[in-house]
Coordinates of C-alpha atoms in Angstrom, one line a residue:
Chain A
X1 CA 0.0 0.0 0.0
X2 CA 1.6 3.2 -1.3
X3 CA 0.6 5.8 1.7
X4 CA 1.3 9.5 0.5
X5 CA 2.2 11.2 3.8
X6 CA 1.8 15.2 3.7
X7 CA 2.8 16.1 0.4
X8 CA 4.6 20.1 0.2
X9 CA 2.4 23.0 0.8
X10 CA 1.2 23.8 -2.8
X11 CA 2.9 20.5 -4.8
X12 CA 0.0 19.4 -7.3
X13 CA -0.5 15.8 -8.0
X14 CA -1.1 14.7 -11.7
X15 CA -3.5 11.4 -11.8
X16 CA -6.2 10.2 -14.0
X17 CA -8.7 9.7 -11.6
X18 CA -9.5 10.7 -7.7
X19 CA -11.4 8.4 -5.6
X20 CA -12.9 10.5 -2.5
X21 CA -13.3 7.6 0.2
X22 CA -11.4 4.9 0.9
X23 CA -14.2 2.8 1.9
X24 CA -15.3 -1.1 0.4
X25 CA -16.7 1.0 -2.5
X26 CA -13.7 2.8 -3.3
X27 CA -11.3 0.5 -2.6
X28 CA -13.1 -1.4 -5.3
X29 CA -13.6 0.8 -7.3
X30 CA -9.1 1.1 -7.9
X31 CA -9.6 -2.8 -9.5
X32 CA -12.1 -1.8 -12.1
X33 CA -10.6 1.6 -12.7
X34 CA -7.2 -0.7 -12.8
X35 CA -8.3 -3.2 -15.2
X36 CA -9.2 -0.2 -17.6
X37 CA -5.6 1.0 -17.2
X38 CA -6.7 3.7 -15.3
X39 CA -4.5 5.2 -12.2
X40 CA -6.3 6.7 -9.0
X41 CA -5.4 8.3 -5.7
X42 CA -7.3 8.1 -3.1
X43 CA -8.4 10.5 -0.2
X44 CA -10.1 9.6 3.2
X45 CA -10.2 11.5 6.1
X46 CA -9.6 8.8 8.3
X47 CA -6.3 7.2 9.1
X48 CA -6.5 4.2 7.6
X49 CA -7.9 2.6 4.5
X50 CA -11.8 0.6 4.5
X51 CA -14.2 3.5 5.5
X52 CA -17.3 2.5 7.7
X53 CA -16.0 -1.1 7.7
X54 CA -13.0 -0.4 9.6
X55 CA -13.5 2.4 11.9
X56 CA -17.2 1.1 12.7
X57 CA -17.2 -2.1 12.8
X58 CA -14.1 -3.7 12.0
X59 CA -15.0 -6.7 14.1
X60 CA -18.3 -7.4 13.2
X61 CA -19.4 -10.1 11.0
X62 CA -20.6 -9.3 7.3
X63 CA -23.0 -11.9 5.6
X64 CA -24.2 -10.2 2.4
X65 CA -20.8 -9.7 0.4
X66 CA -21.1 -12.5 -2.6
X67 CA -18.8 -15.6 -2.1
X68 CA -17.9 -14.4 1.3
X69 CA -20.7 -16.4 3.7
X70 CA -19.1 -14.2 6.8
X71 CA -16.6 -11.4 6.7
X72 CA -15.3 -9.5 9.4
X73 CA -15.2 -5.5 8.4
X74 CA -11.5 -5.1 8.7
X75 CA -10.9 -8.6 7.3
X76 CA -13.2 -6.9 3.5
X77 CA -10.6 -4.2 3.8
X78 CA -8.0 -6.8 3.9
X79 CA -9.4 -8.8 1.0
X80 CA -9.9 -5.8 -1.5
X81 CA -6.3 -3.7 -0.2
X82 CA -4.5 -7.2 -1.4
X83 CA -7.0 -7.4 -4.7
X84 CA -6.0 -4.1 -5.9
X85 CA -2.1 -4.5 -4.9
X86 CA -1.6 -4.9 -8.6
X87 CA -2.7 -1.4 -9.2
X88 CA -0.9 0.2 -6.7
X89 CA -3.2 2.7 -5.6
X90 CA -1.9 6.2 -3.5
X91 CA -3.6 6.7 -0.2
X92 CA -3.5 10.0 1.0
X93 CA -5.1 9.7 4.9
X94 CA -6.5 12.3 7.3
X95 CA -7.2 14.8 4.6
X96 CA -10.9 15.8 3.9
X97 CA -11.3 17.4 0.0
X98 CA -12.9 20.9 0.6
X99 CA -12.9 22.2 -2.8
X100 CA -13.3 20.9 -6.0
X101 CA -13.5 22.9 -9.4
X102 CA -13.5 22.4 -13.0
X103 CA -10.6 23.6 -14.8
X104 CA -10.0 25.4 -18.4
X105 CA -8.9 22.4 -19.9
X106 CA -12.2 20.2 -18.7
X107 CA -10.0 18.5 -15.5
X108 CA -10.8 18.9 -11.9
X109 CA -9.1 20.7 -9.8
X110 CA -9.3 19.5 -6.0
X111 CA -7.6 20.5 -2.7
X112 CA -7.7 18.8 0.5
X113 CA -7.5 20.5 4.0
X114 CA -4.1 20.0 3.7
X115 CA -3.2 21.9 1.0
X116 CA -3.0 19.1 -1.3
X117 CA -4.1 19.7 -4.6
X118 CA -4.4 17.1 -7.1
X119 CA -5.9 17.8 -11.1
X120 CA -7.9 14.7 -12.6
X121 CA -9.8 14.0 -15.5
X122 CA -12.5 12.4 -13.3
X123 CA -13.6 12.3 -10.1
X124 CA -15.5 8.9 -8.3
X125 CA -17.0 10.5 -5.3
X126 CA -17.4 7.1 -2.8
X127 CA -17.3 8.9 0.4
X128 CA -20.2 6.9 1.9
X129 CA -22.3 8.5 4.6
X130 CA -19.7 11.9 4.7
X131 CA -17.0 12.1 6.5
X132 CA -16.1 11.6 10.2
X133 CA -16.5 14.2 12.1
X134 CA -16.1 14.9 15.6
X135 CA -19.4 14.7 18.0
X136 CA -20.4 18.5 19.1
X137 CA -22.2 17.6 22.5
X138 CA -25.5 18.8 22.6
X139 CA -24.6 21.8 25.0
X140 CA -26.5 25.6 24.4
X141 CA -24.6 27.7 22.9
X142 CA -21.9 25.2 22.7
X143 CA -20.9 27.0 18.7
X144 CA -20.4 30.2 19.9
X145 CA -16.9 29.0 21.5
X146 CA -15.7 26.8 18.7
X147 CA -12.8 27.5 17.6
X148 CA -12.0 29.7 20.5
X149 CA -12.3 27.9 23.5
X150 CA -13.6 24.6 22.6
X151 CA -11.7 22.3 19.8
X152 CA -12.4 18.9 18.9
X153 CA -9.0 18.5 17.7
X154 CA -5.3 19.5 18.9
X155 CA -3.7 21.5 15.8
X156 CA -1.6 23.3 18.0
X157 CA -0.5 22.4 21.4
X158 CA 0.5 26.0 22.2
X159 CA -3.4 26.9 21.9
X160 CA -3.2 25.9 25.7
X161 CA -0.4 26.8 27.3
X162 CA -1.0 28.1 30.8
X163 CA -4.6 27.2 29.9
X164 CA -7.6 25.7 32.1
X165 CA -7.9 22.8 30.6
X166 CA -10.9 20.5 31.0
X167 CA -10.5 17.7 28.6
X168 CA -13.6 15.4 28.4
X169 CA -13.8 11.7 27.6
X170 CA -12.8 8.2 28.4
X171 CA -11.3 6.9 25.5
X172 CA -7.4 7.4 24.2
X173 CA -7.5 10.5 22.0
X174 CA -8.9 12.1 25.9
X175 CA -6.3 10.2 27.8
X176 CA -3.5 11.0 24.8
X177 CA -4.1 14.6 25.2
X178 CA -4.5 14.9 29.1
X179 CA -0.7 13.3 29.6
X180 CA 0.6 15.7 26.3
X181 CA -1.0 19.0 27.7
X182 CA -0.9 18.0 31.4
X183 CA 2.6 19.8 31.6
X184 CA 2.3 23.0 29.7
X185 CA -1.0 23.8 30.6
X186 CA -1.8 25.7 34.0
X187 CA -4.8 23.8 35.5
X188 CA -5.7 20.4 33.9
X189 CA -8.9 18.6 34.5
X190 CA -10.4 15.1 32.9
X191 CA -14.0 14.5 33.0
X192 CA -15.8 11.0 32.3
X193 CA -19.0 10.1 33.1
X194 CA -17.9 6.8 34.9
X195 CA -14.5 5.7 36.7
X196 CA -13.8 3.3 34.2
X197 CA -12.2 4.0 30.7
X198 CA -11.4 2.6 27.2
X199 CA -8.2 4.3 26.7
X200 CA -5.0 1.9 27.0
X201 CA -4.2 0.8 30.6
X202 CA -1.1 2.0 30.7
X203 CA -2.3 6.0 30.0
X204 CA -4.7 5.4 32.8
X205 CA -2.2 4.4 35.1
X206 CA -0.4 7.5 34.2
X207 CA -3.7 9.6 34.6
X208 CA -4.0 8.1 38.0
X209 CA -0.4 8.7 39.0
X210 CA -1.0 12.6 38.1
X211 CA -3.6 12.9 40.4
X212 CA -2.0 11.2 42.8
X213 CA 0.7 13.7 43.0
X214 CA -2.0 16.8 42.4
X215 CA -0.9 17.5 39.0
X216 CA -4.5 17.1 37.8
X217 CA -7.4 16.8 38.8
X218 CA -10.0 13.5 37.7
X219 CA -13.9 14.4 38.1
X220 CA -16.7 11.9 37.2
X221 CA -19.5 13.6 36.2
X222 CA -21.1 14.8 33.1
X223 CA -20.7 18.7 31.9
X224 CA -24.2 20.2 31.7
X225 CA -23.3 23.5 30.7
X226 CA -21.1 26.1 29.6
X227 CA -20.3 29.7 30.7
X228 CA -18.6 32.5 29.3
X229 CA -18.8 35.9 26.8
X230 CA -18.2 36.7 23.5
X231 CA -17.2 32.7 22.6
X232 CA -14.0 32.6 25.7
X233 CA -15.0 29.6 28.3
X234 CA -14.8 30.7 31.6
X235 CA -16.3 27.6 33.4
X236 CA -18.2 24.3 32.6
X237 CA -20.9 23.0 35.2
X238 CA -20.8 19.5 36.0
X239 CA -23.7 16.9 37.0
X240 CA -22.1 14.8 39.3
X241 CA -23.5 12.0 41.7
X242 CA -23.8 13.9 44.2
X243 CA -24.9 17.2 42.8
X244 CA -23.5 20.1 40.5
X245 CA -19.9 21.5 40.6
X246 CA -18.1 23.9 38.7
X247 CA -15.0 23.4 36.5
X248 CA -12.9 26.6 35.9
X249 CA -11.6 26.0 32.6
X250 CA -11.3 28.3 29.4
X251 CA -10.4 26.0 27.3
X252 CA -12.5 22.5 26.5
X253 CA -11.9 19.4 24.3
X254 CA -15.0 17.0 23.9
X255 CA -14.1 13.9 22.9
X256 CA -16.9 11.8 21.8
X257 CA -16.3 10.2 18.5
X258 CA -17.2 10.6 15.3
X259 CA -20.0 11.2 13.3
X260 CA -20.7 11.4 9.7
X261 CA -21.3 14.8 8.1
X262 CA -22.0 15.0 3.9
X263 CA -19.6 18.0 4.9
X264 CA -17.9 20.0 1.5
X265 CA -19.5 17.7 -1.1
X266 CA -22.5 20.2 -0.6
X267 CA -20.9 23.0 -1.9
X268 CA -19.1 21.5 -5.1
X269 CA -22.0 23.0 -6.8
X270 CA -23.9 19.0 -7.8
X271 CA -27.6 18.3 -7.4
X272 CA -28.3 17.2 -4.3
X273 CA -31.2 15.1 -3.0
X274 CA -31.5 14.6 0.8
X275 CA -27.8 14.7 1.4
X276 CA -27.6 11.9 -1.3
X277 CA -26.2 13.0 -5.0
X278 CA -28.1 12.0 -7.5
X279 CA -26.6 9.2 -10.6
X280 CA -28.0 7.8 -13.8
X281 CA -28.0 4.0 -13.6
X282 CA -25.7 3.5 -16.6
X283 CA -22.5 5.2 -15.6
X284 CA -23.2 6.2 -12.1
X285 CA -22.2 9.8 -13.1
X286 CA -23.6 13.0 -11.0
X287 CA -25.1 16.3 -12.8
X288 CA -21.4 17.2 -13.6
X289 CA -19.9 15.5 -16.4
X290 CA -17.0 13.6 -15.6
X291 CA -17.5 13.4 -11.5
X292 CA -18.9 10.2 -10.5
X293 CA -20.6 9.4 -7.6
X294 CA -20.7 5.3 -6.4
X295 CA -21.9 3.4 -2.9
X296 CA -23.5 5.0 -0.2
X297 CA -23.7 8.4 -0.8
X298 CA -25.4 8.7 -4.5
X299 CA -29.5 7.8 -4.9
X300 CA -31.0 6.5 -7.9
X301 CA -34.5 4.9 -8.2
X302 CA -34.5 1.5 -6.4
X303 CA -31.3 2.2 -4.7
X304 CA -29.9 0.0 -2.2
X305 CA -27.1 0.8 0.4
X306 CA -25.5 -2.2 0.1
X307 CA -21.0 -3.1 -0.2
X308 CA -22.4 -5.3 -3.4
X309 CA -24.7 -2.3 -4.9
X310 CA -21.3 -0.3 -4.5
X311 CA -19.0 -2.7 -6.6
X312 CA -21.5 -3.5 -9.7
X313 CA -21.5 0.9 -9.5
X314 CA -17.8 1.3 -9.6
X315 CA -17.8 -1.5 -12.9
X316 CA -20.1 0.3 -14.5
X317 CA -18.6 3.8 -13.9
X318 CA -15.4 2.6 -14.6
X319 CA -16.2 2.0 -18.0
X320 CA -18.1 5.2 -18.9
X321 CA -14.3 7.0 -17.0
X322 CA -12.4 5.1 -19.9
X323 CA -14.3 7.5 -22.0
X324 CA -12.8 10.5 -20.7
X325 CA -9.2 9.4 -19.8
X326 CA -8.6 7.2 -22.9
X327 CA -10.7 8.8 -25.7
X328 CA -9.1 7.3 -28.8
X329 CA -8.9 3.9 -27.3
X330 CA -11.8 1.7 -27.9
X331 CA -12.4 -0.4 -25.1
X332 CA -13.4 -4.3 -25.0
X333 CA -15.0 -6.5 -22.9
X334 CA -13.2 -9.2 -21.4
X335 CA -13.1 -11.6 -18.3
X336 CA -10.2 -12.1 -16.0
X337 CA -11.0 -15.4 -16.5
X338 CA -9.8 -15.6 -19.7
X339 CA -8.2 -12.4 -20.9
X340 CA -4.5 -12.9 -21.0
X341 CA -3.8 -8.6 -20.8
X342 CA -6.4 -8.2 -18.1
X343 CA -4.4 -11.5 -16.4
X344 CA -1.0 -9.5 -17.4
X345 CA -2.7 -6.2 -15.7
X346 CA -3.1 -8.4 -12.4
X347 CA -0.1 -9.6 -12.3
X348 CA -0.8 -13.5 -13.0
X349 CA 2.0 -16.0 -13.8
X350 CA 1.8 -18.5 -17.0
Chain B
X1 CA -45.5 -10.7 19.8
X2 CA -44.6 -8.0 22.8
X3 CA -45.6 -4.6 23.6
X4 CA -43.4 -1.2 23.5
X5 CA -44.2 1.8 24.7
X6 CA -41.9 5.0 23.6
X7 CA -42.1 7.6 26.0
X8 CA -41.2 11.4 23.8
X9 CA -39.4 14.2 25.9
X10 CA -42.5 16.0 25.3
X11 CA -44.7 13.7 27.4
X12 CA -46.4 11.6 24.1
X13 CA -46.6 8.1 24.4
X14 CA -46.4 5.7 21.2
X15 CA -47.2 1.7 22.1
X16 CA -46.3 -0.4 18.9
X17 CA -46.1 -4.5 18.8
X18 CA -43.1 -5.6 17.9
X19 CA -41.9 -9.6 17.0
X20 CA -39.9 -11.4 19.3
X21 CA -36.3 -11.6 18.9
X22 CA -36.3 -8.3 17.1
X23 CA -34.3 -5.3 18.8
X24 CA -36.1 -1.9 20.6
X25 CA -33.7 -0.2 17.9
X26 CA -35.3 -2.1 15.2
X27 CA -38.7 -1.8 16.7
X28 CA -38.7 1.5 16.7
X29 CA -37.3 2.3 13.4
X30 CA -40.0 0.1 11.6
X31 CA -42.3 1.6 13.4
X32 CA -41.0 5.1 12.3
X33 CA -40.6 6.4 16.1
X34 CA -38.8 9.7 16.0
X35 CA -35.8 10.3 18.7
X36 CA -34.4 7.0 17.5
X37 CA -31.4 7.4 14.9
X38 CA -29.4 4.3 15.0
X39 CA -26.6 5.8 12.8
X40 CA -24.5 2.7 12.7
X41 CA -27.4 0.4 12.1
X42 CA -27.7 -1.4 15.2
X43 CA -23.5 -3.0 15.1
X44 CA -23.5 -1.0 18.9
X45 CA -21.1 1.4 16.6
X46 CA -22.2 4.6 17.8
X47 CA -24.8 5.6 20.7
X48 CA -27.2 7.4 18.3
X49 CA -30.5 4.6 19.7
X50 CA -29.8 5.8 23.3
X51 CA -32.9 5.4 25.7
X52 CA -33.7 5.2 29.4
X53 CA -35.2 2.3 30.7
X54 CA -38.3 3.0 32.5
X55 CA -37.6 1.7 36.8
X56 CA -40.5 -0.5 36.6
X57 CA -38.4 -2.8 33.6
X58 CA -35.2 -2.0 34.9
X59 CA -34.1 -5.2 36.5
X60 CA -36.2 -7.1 33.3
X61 CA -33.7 -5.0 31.1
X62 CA -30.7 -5.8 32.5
X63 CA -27.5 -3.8 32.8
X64 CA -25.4 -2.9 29.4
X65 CA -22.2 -5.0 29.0
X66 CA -18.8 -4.1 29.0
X67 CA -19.1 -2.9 25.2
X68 CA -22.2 -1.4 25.4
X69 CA -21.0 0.6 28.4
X70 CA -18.0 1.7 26.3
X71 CA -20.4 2.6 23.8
X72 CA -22.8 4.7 25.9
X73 CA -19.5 7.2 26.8
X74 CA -20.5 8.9 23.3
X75 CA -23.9 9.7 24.2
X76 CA -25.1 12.5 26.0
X77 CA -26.7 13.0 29.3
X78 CA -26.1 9.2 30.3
X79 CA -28.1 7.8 33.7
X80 CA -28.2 4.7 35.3
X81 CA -31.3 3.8 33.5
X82 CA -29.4 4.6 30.6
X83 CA -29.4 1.4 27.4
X84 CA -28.5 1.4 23.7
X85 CA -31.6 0.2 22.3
X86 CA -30.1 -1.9 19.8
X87 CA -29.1 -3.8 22.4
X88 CA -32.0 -5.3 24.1
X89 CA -33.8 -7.9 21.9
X90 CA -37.7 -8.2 22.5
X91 CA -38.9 -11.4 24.1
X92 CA -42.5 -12.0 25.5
X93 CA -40.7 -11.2 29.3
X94 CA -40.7 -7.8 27.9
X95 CA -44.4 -7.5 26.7
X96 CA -45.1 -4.2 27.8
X97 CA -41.8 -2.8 28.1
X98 CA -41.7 1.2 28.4
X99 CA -38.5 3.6 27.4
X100 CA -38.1 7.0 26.9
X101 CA -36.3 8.4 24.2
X102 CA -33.8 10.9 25.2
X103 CA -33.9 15.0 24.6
X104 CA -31.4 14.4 22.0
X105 CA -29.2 11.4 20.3
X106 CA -25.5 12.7 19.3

């Protein structure tokens, strides 16, 4: 697996096609592109390749993926990572495309959140249900101190130097971050709703050891609301067994997984449909010539959100992307089973 | 068959028969009940089918295990009543069973 890690500020990235989401679908969607002789990258926002399947549920059993009577999530990504070795796809992780365009010359121009930009001649959106977000707990007014006070993520650990710091969860990113900041910031505080916690045992112990010594402080309860002016935290109240207490803290991380959002595929300027994006049943193509849309995020009558729906999609679109990326070359059916250039393609031995 | 009776924050009360050996998730989502979203599709992925357990069914219930209590740390405003509702399959011990669907799933 060819991972791209954070390409230079402003380097552009020549490819025939980009695949937005790593998931079954797009993942799948490399082998038909590949059989075509047609090169993708791919972008997910997630840190590893397989989508829903391996950050959901990676150890759940699958029953409805043809030929495979039970599959664990992670063990489909496994399967289709090592089907489309051949094509040697480049993964580009924990980037999110936020803008996409179309270019003079008819290619697409996309950038990523991290300043990746990459031009294509098509575009397979396969991003699923969205991408992961970060849960924003229900709290009032909870917006008006994003970005001030309250992150879901660490970008920049001097953001809370000599800080308050009430971090809030149970599971590693909340321990990760309490032992990281601990020591820079002025005041830290953990909150979890139980004494009990998912993050590695080892962090905990840590955790524990820190407020041992009074380093930090550990407080069970739940946070039931926020105080402060003009979006700067200047406490949290907290539900505890026992009552309600009061955090001083002007600066909060949340951390309570992820969510899907459809996010910046809304604004890329395609028909939407209830935060689905409409296809035509032939090529699986959106209102925008040239930008596909395959799996769980595109509608078409009789849809159905299913991993095998997703791979007869990407066949089908990868046919019509031939089109557009090889003009002047017709193209042929043939079957792996007997084709000895799709068998060269893949890599099989006389 | 069994009786289950969905409790709204705004006091409304929706009883709908559901098939033994389905889940209160699945119940409820057939049955179109708002307050239910099940993001993940019942894998006990997310906590987006949070409910509370009415007292009286409590003990009938049961507690949440060990990955269902790692679960419920994503959802919001957690008690002790506190279930993922894809979680506890119907039986005829629960004909009758009453939750109450939270102010809000996250």
């Amino acid at each position: 697996m060819s991972v791209v890690q954070g390409t230079d500020q402003g380097e552009v990235i020549e490819t025939d096609v980009v695949i937005i989401g790593a998931g079954p679908v797009g993942l799948f969607a490399v082998f038909e592109l590949g059989l075509l002789d047609i090169k993708a990258h791919l972008i997910d926002i997630l840190d590893k390749p397989g989508g829903q399947c391996a950050e959901l549920y990676p150890e759940k059993p699958i029953y409805d993926i043809p030929a495979l009577p039970e599959v664990s999530g992670q063990g489909l990504t496994d399967r289709l990572l090592e089907q489309i070795k051949p094509f040697d796809p480049a993964f580009h992780f924990n980037e999110r495309v936020d803008r996409l365009k179309r270019l003079e010359d008819g290619r697409y121009e996309l950038e990523t959140d991290a300043g990746t930009i990459f031009r294509a001649k098509v575009v397979v959106i396969a991003a699923g249900g969205g991408s992961f977000t970060p849960k924003r707990p229900p709290l009032k007014d909870i917006e008006k101190f994003e970005g001030k006070s309250v992150f879901y993520t660490v970008r920049r650990m001097e953001e809370f130097r000599d800080r308050d710091v009430l971090i809030v969860g149970g599971g590693d990113s909340a321990l990760d971050w309490v032992l990281s900041l601990q020591p820079i910031a002025k005041s830290m505080t953990l909150m979890h709703r139980r004494d009990d916690f998912r993050a590695a045992p080892h962090s905990v112990q840590q955790m524990r050891a820190l407020v041992g010594a009074e380093k930090m402080r550990l407080v069970i309860g739940q946070v039931s609301e926020l105080k402060g002016n003009d979006g700067l935290l200047a406490s949290a109240t907290v539900k505890t067994k026992t009552g309600e207490e009061t955090v001083v803290c002007d600066r909060l991380l949340p951390f309570f997984g992820l969510t899907m959002k459809l996010g910046p595929v809304a604004d890329w300027g395609l028909n939407l449909h209830e935060n689905l994006v409409p296809v035509d049943t032939e090529k699986f193509e959106t209102s925008e010539g040239g930008i596909f849309a395959i799996g769980d995020i595109n509608t078409y009558p009789g849809k159905l959100k299913l991993i095998l729906s997703g791979f007869h999609e990407a066949a089908l679109m990868a046919r019509k992307a031939h089109s557009y990326i090889h003009p002047d070359k017709k193209l042929l059916f043939q079957y792996t089973t007997s084709s000895s250039s799709l068998q060269k393609k893949l890599g099989v031995r006389d | 068959m069994a009786k289950v009776t969905f409790k709204q924050p705004d006091g409304t009360e929706t009883t709908v028969e559901a098939a033994a050996g389905v889940t209160v998730m699945e119940a409820a989502k057939i049955n179109l009940m708002s307050g239910i979203e099940a993001e993940c599709g019942g894998a006990c992925a997310c906590a987006t089918c949070h409910v509370y357990i009415d007292a009286n069914w409590v003990e009938k219930t049961g507690k949440p295990n060990e990955m269902e209590e790692d679960m419920l740390d994503f959802a919001f405003d957690v008690r002790e009543t506190s279930r993922l509702s894809c979680q506890i399959k119907i039986s005829d011990e629960l004909d009758g069973l009453v939750v109450e669907v939270p102010e809000k799933q996250f």
